[in-house]
Amino acid sequence: MPSNPRVLKNVERALNRYKGYNISFEVRDGIVYLYGRVKSYDEWVDVGLRVGKVKGVEGVVNKIVWEGFPWDKVRDREVRRRRVYEENVNRVIGRYDVVVIGGGVTGTAIARELTKFQVTVALVEKAPDVAVGATKANNGMIHAGVEPPRNTLKRKLNVKGCLMYERWAEELGFSFKRIGSLWLITPRTLASFKKFIPEPFYKVVLKYLLPYAIVLKGRLNSVKGLRVVRGRKIFEMEPNAVKDALAAVYVPWTAIVDPYEVAIALAENALENGAVIYTNAEVVGFIKEGDRIKGVVTSRGTLLCRYVVNAAGVYADEIAEMAGSPEYTIHPRKGVILLFHKSTGPLVKHCLAEIILPMHPRTKGGGINPTVHGNVMWGPTATETEDKEDTSVDKEDIEILLNKYSTILESFPVEKLIRYFAGVRAATFTEDFVIRPAKWVSNLLHVAGIQSPGLASAPAIAEYAVERLREMGLELRERPDFNPRRKPLRTIRDAGLEEIDQLVKVDSRWGNVVCGCEMVTELEVVEAIRRGAKTLDAIKRRTRAGMGECQGSRCILRLAEILSRELGVTFSELLKEEGELFDGFVRGESP
Amino acid sequence: MVVIGGGPSGLAASVKLEEKGYDVTILESERELGGILMQCIHDGFGTKLFNEAFSGPEFACKFIDRVRDLDVEYFTNTFVKSVKVGSSLKEVVALNRQGVLKLSCRAIVFATGCRERTPFEIKVGGTRPAGVYTAGMVQRLVNVYGVLPGKKVLIVGGGDVGMIVARHLLLEGVEEVTIVFPEAWFAGLARNVQQCVLDFGIPFKPRTVVKEIVGKERVDGAVLVNVDEQWKPIEGTEVFHPCDTIIFSVGLIPNSSQLEEMGAEIDPRTRGPVVNEYFETSLKGVFAVGNLVTVFDYVDDAVETAFLAAEGVEKYLQGEERREKPTPLSPGKYLRLMVPHRVEWADGRDVVAFFRSSVEKENCWIVAKDGSGGEIFRTLKRYVRPTLLERLEIHRDLVDKAGRVVVDAE
Amino acid sequence: MQSEVICVRCPKGCKVKVAFEGGSVTSVEGYGCLLGREYAVQEVVNPQRIVSTTVRVLKAPYQRLPVRTSRPVPKDKVREVVKALAGVTVEAPVKRGEVIVKNVAGTSVDVIAERDLESEGG
């Protein structure tokens, strides 16, 4: 397709700032390919974002290199992929109608959605467990859809997906609370603009103008029910809110879930309905015939297929390129989250944020929210990072969060911080979800750029993606025997004493508490392993063992003992997530 | 009587109470009695109490034997789910492989010990791959399971536990051990410095902390950084230290969550419960002993608190008279912490207190003053150090005269 | 010849300098008290250590049995003692104080069990 001359001109204009640089570009069917050299990674991101904003640009593939570009790493990766490809290309291990790449909440949701129909489905995940990428390092917030720009796909799917959660939670048996959010407006909200606003108007703007502007924004985005709250009402709703809050916008639809519980529930339900999940299966290439993919080559063998869904998160761009349809580049954006002890739970009732304009570049979108398990989270931050797996946390990140959010609540025991972690969002330069058939591969569906609000949108993304597959020619006949229900892992945490006593009488393992912080019993751990947990972290995600104040220092060996017994392996072979937990035996004496 | 926790302090309290004729039940969460001592296989326990150096298991067995001789009831592998405190009767709900246990009792002794401070609590940056552990956990891994954590080990913290674990690891087969700590010198006992570190030529770096843990699946190493006297990192001194295991030995914290939930007052300094001179918490009839109150250096001292609590239980059950207003005991400017926190009973033995100084000083006067600054008592300590918990006895009649007592180093 | 010893008798940790010639101590400096002097001399003339470690145990609820030397052994024998215990396997039940290895590494010191260990299920 010939390129739109307007797009060409606008891209050129967007690159104005980099005139002295040797940057060139071409446009193919709405996709801009950038080439050349910049000085730093930050510039690389900046160029991409500038071009991504141009109207008519459907995707940016940023082939520019920056000074210090990790050529060695790229080459090593290529060499390794080629080797693994050669080892596995002739080893066919299955044949499926659809292969979904990626076991995050998006991939598992699509796989589960597909099992409603008479098609065979496989999901491939490179890690030993599902839900280990951005899905596990998420704050679990289900946004209502006020924030995304109006004409975006993510706005549409966010608003729809958010409202689908009751049904999902009910069917899939995961914890879900629609607690609503409260966005506080305080004297700090417009502090940077104070000099432009005459004093008498400042409070009026804060108390009356701004909240309604936000309500209006919600309405334009089709989010109904937003309400302005003022005065005592704020503190009736949120007793611990900062005392100088002038007004607040209440968003009733905001909800919270445990993100990995959602993905694990989806995966379990998909399995029950006949999907096959290959873990430890990294995609290293494709077998193609013309413009069609015939097989997905993974580190565990080749899966022949008719359709492929690329839900590979931060690796979606590499998968797209391997498949022969590079249409976007992911620029990973890291988010750091602080987790506080359960005793802080009662101090926070809603998902809270203080509106500060302009937004701080590293904390935009974040806030304070309770978790479904009764903890409190602060975050996330937003930092561009070169490394797709950069889950490191700087002390600076912690300090930024502690400072930034300290003005949301009147008081909060920040010393109850028990953990912090980082996740990497899979942002594209167009900053919208990319869910569409590949332009140059006829049976590949992109489900890429699923950054925030990806979790909130997941139910809608799954339906939308399956609809696209249907348009691409996949015949979908409903399965009469589809079972939408998944039994949650039973726990005695909130059970009555008589119930617990009866359980123990049936199976004494219910009486063996292995994690005291979170009250997890041996039977739950065994059941998690039976359902597919093969690593310590997989057990942790399913049972919460090790998630309390001691962060596992008291239960890790008990868990290791159960895991080694159930899997029939020695301590030395146990994994945390992907790395080995221990190494060898005392004086070389194996047990 | 219910004693929660079957470590040395819990056992000591149980034995004393049973000897006094009370009916005691011990609830222990591990699979055997003895607590943390069962994994502390090195010697040096009991020098104060028995005038002899035992290993941890040997010391614990002294009390376990006594528990067996006296036929004290105990449940192992038993998790305490909740404790309800009524005005006179208390109810403990516990859970084990036999089912739910409901125990009504007249007094409770909490002896739940302490837990290890995690790397998160000291805000170490970087990632959290496999290979990041706490020292106590590794001690158990090596001494109970016979498994090694890795080959090249970095130990963070210059206290006793860190040094002892370093020696064990080296003797048991790891290839390389290095110790880093923020102080100018080891915080632990000189004995351990000599016998655990210097004897084996283990390399160590004072005034050094871990800035970042590096590694994705397994630890690749740590970014070390030098710190100044205030433990502030000195920019530009970062070095990469390759290793596959990082073991944190950065302090112990009382396991007081359950007491806190029950509404017991907590001392922010010790992070344990506030107690009176017989180690009774702010909840009447609920006692707290051992490392749960504050972290002890010597098990002998922890055991003493258990003996005191046993006497306190007796006073409580006999309804002995309390003071109209308790006399507060508090640490002064140069003390980091002190227990107990108040004198509450009308009569009794002299007050046994434990404190940690915030300064290091030779031949240091410890002075107790009353509310108006008048000196009521002084004693000379040969050497005080922040890392050493000191014991102090104050005559009860001196306390009686003062409205409050503030103890400080001079 | 001169050695420096860190005194372990109290938390102060004095650095004591001990000079000796032909097996007899000629001078001791830097000690803070007589206990410290005594310790430093012992440490230079004949340093000794208790060795604690574990051995493999079968039919017990745990994999390892903690053991130690019944008396201190010469410091330079510590590693040898541990090495000599490699491969030693005992069977539960074990009694505290029970001799696990006699005259370990030619030190004429025995290695004893630190605890009772009942046999699994027993």
Coordinates of C-alpha atoms in Angstrom, one line a residue, chain A residues 186-494:
Chain A
T186 CA -5.6 19.2 47.8
P187 CA -3.8 22.5 47.9
R188 CA -0.9 20.7 46.3
T189 CA -2.9 19.7 43.3
L190 CA -2.2 22.8 41.2
A191 CA 0.7 24.2 43.2
S192 CA 2.8 24.5 40.1
F193 CA 0.1 26.7 38.5
K194 CA -0.7 28.7 41.5
K195 CA 1.1 31.8 40.2
F196 CA -1.2 31.9 37.2
I197 CA -4.3 31.7 39.3
P198 CA -5.4 34.7 41.4
E199 CA -5.6 33.6 45.0
P200 CA -9.4 34.0 45.5
F201 CA -9.9 31.7 42.5
Y202 CA -7.4 29.1 43.5
K203 CA -9.6 27.2 46.0
V204 CA -12.6 27.6 43.7
V205 CA -10.8 26.0 40.9
L206 CA -9.7 23.2 43.2
K207 CA -13.0 22.7 44.9
Y208 CA -15.5 23.2 42.1
L209 CA -13.9 23.4 38.6
L210 CA -11.3 20.6 38.6
P211 CA -13.4 17.8 40.1
Y212 CA -16.2 18.4 37.6
A213 CA -13.7 18.5 34.8
I214 CA -12.6 15.0 35.8
V215 CA -16.2 13.8 36.1
L216 CA -16.7 15.2 32.6
K217 CA -13.6 13.3 31.3
G218 CA -15.1 10.2 32.8
R219 CA -18.4 10.7 31.1
L220 CA -16.7 11.4 27.7
N221 CA -14.9 8.1 28.2
S222 CA -18.3 6.4 28.9
V223 CA -17.6 5.8 32.6
K224 CA -20.7 6.7 34.5
G225 CA -21.4 7.3 38.1
L226 CA -18.4 9.5 39.0
R227 CA -19.2 11.7 41.9
V228 CA -17.7 14.8 43.5
V229 CA -17.2 14.5 47.2
R230 CA -16.4 17.4 49.5
G231 CA -15.8 18.3 53.1
R232 CA -16.8 15.8 55.8
K233 CA -18.0 13.3 53.2
I234 CA -14.4 12.6 52.2
F235 CA -13.5 11.6 55.6
E236 CA -16.6 9.5 56.1
M237 CA -15.5 7.5 53.1
E238 CA -11.8 7.6 53.9
P239 CA -11.2 8.4 57.5
N240 CA -7.5 8.4 57.1
A241 CA -7.4 10.7 54.1
V242 CA -5.1 13.8 54.4
K243 CA -6.9 16.5 56.4
D244 CA -6.4 19.3 53.9
A245 CA -8.2 17.5 51.1
L246 CA -10.5 20.0 49.5
A247 CA -12.5 17.7 47.3
A248 CA -12.4 14.3 45.8
V249 CA -13.7 12.5 42.8
Y250 CA -15.2 9.1 43.6
V251 CA -15.0 6.4 41.0
P252 CA -17.3 3.6 42.1
W253 CA -16.2 1.1 39.5
T254 CA -12.6 0.7 40.5
A255 CA -11.9 -2.7 41.9
I256 CA -9.0 -4.8 43.1
V257 CA -7.9 -8.4 42.4
D258 CA -4.8 -10.4 42.9
P259 CA -3.4 -10.3 39.4
Y260 CA -1.6 -13.6 39.4
E261 CA -4.6 -15.3 41.0
V262 CA -6.6 -14.2 38.0
A263 CA -4.1 -15.5 35.5
I264 CA -3.6 -18.8 37.4
A265 CA -7.4 -19.2 37.6
L266 CA -7.7 -18.6 33.9
A267 CA -5.0 -21.1 33.1
E268 CA -6.5 -23.7 35.4
N269 CA -9.9 -23.3 33.8
A270 CA -8.4 -23.4 30.3
L271 CA -6.6 -26.6 31.2
E272 CA -9.8 -28.1 32.6
N273 CA -11.5 -27.3 29.3
G274 CA -8.9 -29.1 27.2
A275 CA -6.3 -26.5 26.5
V276 CA -2.7 -27.6 26.8
I277 CA -0.1 -25.4 28.6
Y278 CA 3.5 -25.8 27.8
T279 CA 5.7 -24.2 30.4
N280 CA 9.5 -23.8 30.0
A281 CA 8.7 -23.5 26.3
E282 CA 10.4 -20.4 24.9
V283 CA 9.4 -19.5 21.3
V284 CA 12.6 -19.4 19.2
G285 CA 11.1 -19.2 15.7
F286 CA 8.4 -20.2 13.3
I287 CA 8.0 -22.6 10.4
K288 CA 6.5 -20.6 7.6
E289 CA 4.9 -21.4 4.3
G290 CA 4.3 -18.3 2.2
D291 CA 2.6 -15.8 4.4
R292 CA 1.3 -18.4 6.8
I293 CA 2.8 -19.8 10.0
K294 CA 2.8 -23.6 9.9
G295 CA 4.5 -24.3 13.2
V296 CA 5.7 -22.6 16.4
V297 CA 9.2 -23.7 17.3
T298 CA 9.8 -23.7 21.0
S299 CA 12.6 -24.9 23.3
R300 CA 10.5 -27.9 24.0
G301 CA 9.7 -28.8 20.4
T302 CA 7.5 -27.7 17.6
L303 CA 3.8 -27.1 17.7
L304 CA 2.0 -27.2 14.4
C305 CA -0.9 -24.8 14.2
R306 CA -3.4 -23.0 12.1
Y307 CA -3.4 -19.7 14.0
V308 CA -1.0 -18.0 16.3
V309 CA -1.8 -15.3 19.0
N310 CA 1.2 -13.2 20.0
A311 CA 0.6 -12.2 23.6
A312 CA 4.2 -12.3 24.6
G313 CA 4.2 -9.1 26.6
V314 CA 7.6 -7.4 26.6
Y315 CA 8.8 -9.9 24.0
A316 CA 5.9 -9.4 21.6
D317 CA 8.0 -7.3 19.3
E318 CA 10.7 -10.0 19.0
I319 CA 8.0 -12.6 18.3
A320 CA 6.4 -10.4 15.6
E321 CA 9.8 -10.0 14.0
M322 CA 10.6 -13.7 14.1
A323 CA 7.2 -14.3 12.5
G324 CA 7.9 -11.9 9.7
S325 CA 5.6 -9.1 10.6
P326 CA 7.5 -6.5 12.7
E327 CA 5.0 -3.7 13.4
Y328 CA 6.0 -2.2 16.7
T329 CA 8.9 -2.0 19.1
I330 CA 8.3 -2.5 22.9
H331 CA 10.0 0.1 25.1
P332 CA 9.9 -1.5 28.5
R333 CA 8.6 0.7 31.3
K334 CA 9.4 -0.4 34.8
G335 CA 7.0 0.1 37.7
V336 CA 8.1 -0.3 41.3
I337 CA 5.5 -1.1 44.0
L338 CA 5.9 -1.1 47.8
L339 CA 4.0 -3.6 49.8
F340 CA 3.0 -3.0 53.4
H341 CA 2.1 -5.4 56.2
K342 CA -1.5 -6.6 56.7
S343 CA -1.9 -4.7 59.8
T344 CA -2.0 -1.5 57.7
G345 CA -5.0 -2.8 55.7
P346 CA -7.7 -1.2 57.8
L347 CA -6.1 2.2 57.2
V348 CA -7.1 2.3 53.5
K349 CA -10.6 1.8 52.2
H350 CA -10.4 2.9 48.6
C351 CA -7.8 3.1 45.8
L352 CA -6.4 6.5 46.6
A353 CA -4.5 9.0 44.6
E354 CA -3.7 12.7 45.0
I355 CA -4.1 14.6 41.8
I356 CA -1.0 16.6 41.2
L357 CA -0.6 18.5 38.0
P358 CA 1.5 18.3 36.0
M359 CA 2.1 14.6 36.8
H360 CA 5.4 13.5 38.2
P361 CA 7.1 11.7 35.3
R362 CA 8.1 8.8 37.5
T363 CA 4.9 8.3 39.5
K364 CA 2.1 9.1 37.1
G365 CA -0.9 6.8 37.4
G366 CA 0.2 5.4 40.8
G367 CA -1.4 5.7 44.2
I368 CA -2.2 3.8 47.3
N369 CA -4.5 0.9 47.3
P370 CA -5.5 -2.0 49.5
T371 CA -5.1 -5.5 48.2
V372 CA -7.6 -8.3 48.3
H373 CA -5.5 -10.0 50.9
G374 CA -5.6 -7.0 53.3
N375 CA -2.2 -5.5 52.6
V376 CA -1.6 -2.0 51.3
M377 CA 0.4 -1.1 48.2
W378 CA 2.0 2.1 47.2
G379 CA 2.9 2.6 43.6
P380 CA 3.7 1.9 40.9
T381 CA 6.4 4.2 39.5
A382 CA 7.0 4.5 35.7
T383 CA 10.6 4.5 34.5
E384 CA 11.9 3.7 31.0
T385 CA 14.3 0.8 31.0
E386 CA 16.6 -0.8 28.4
D387 CA 16.3 -4.3 29.8
K388 CA 13.0 -6.2 29.3
E389 CA 13.6 -8.1 32.5
D390 CA 14.9 -5.3 34.6
T391 CA 13.0 -6.0 37.8
S392 CA 15.5 -4.3 40.0
V393 CA 14.5 -1.7 42.5
D394 CA 16.6 1.3 43.3
K395 CA 16.6 2.7 46.8
E396 CA 15.8 6.0 45.0
D397 CA 12.5 4.4 43.7
I398 CA 11.5 3.5 47.2
E399 CA 12.3 7.0 48.5
I400 CA 10.4 8.6 45.7
L401 CA 7.3 6.5 46.4
L402 CA 7.5 7.1 50.1
N403 CA 7.8 10.9 49.6
K404 CA 5.4 11.2 46.8
Y405 CA 2.5 9.4 48.5
S406 CA 3.1 10.5 52.0
T407 CA 0.6 13.4 51.4
I408 CA -2.3 11.2 50.5
L409 CA -2.9 9.9 54.0
E410 CA -3.0 11.7 57.3
S411 CA -0.8 9.1 58.9
F412 CA 0.6 5.8 57.8
P413 CA 3.2 3.5 59.5
V414 CA 5.7 3.4 56.6
E415 CA 8.0 1.2 58.7
K416 CA 5.6 -1.6 58.1
L417 CA 7.1 -2.0 54.6
I418 CA 7.6 -5.7 54.1
R419 CA 8.5 -6.0 50.4
Y420 CA 9.0 -4.1 47.2
F421 CA 9.2 -5.3 43.6
A422 CA 9.2 -4.2 40.1
G423 CA 7.3 -5.2 37.0
V424 CA 8.0 -4.2 33.4
R425 CA 5.1 -2.9 31.3
A426 CA 5.1 -3.8 27.6
A427 CA 4.5 -0.3 26.1
T428 CA 4.6 0.4 22.4
F429 CA 5.4 3.8 21.0
T430 CA 1.8 4.4 19.9
E431 CA 0.9 3.8 23.6
D432 CA -2.2 1.9 22.8
F433 CA -3.1 -1.8 22.7
V434 CA -2.2 -3.4 19.4
I435 CA -4.8 -6.1 18.8
R436 CA -5.1 -6.8 15.1
P437 CA -4.2 -9.3 12.4
A438 CA -0.6 -9.1 11.4
K439 CA -0.1 -7.1 8.2
W440 CA 2.3 -9.6 6.6
V441 CA 1.5 -12.9 8.1
S442 CA -2.1 -14.1 7.4
N443 CA -2.6 -16.3 10.5
L444 CA -0.9 -14.3 13.2
L445 CA -2.9 -12.1 15.6
H446 CA -1.0 -9.4 17.5
V447 CA -2.1 -8.8 21.1
A448 CA 0.7 -6.5 22.0
G449 CA 1.3 -3.3 23.9
I450 CA -0.9 -4.5 26.7
Q451 CA 0.3 -2.1 29.4
S452 CA -1.9 -0.5 32.0
P453 CA -4.9 -0.9 32.1
G454 CA -4.2 -4.4 30.7
L455 CA -5.4 -6.2 33.7
A456 CA -8.7 -4.3 33.8
S457 CA -9.2 -4.8 30.1
A458 CA -8.3 -8.5 30.1
P459 CA -11.8 -9.9 29.9
A460 CA -12.7 -7.6 27.0
I461 CA -9.3 -8.2 25.3
A462 CA -10.0 -11.9 25.3
E463 CA -13.4 -11.5 23.6
Y464 CA -12.0 -8.9 21.2
A465 CA -9.1 -11.1 20.3
V466 CA -11.2 -14.1 19.7
E467 CA -13.5 -12.0 17.5
R468 CA -10.5 -11.0 15.4
L469 CA -9.5 -14.6 15.0
R470 CA -13.0 -15.4 13.7
E471 CA -12.6 -12.6 11.2
M472 CA -9.3 -14.1 10.2
G473 CA -11.1 -17.3 9.2
L474 CA -11.1 -19.4 12.4
E475 CA -14.4 -21.1 12.5
L476 CA -15.8 -21.0 16.0
R477 CA -18.6 -23.3 17.1
E478 CA -19.6 -23.1 20.7
R479 CA -18.8 -26.1 22.9
P480 CA -21.8 -27.4 24.7
D481 CA -19.6 -28.9 27.4
F482 CA -17.6 -25.8 28.3
N483 CA -17.3 -25.5 32.0
P484 CA -16.8 -21.9 33.0
R485 CA -16.2 -22.7 36.6
R486 CA -12.9 -23.2 38.3
K487 CA -12.7 -24.2 41.9
P488 CA -10.5 -21.9 43.9
L489 CA -7.8 -23.4 46.1
R490 CA -9.4 -24.1 49.4
T491 CA -7.9 -22.3 52.4
I492 CA -8.7 -22.4 56.1
R493 CA -7.7 -18.8 56.6
D494 CA -11.2 -17.6 57.0

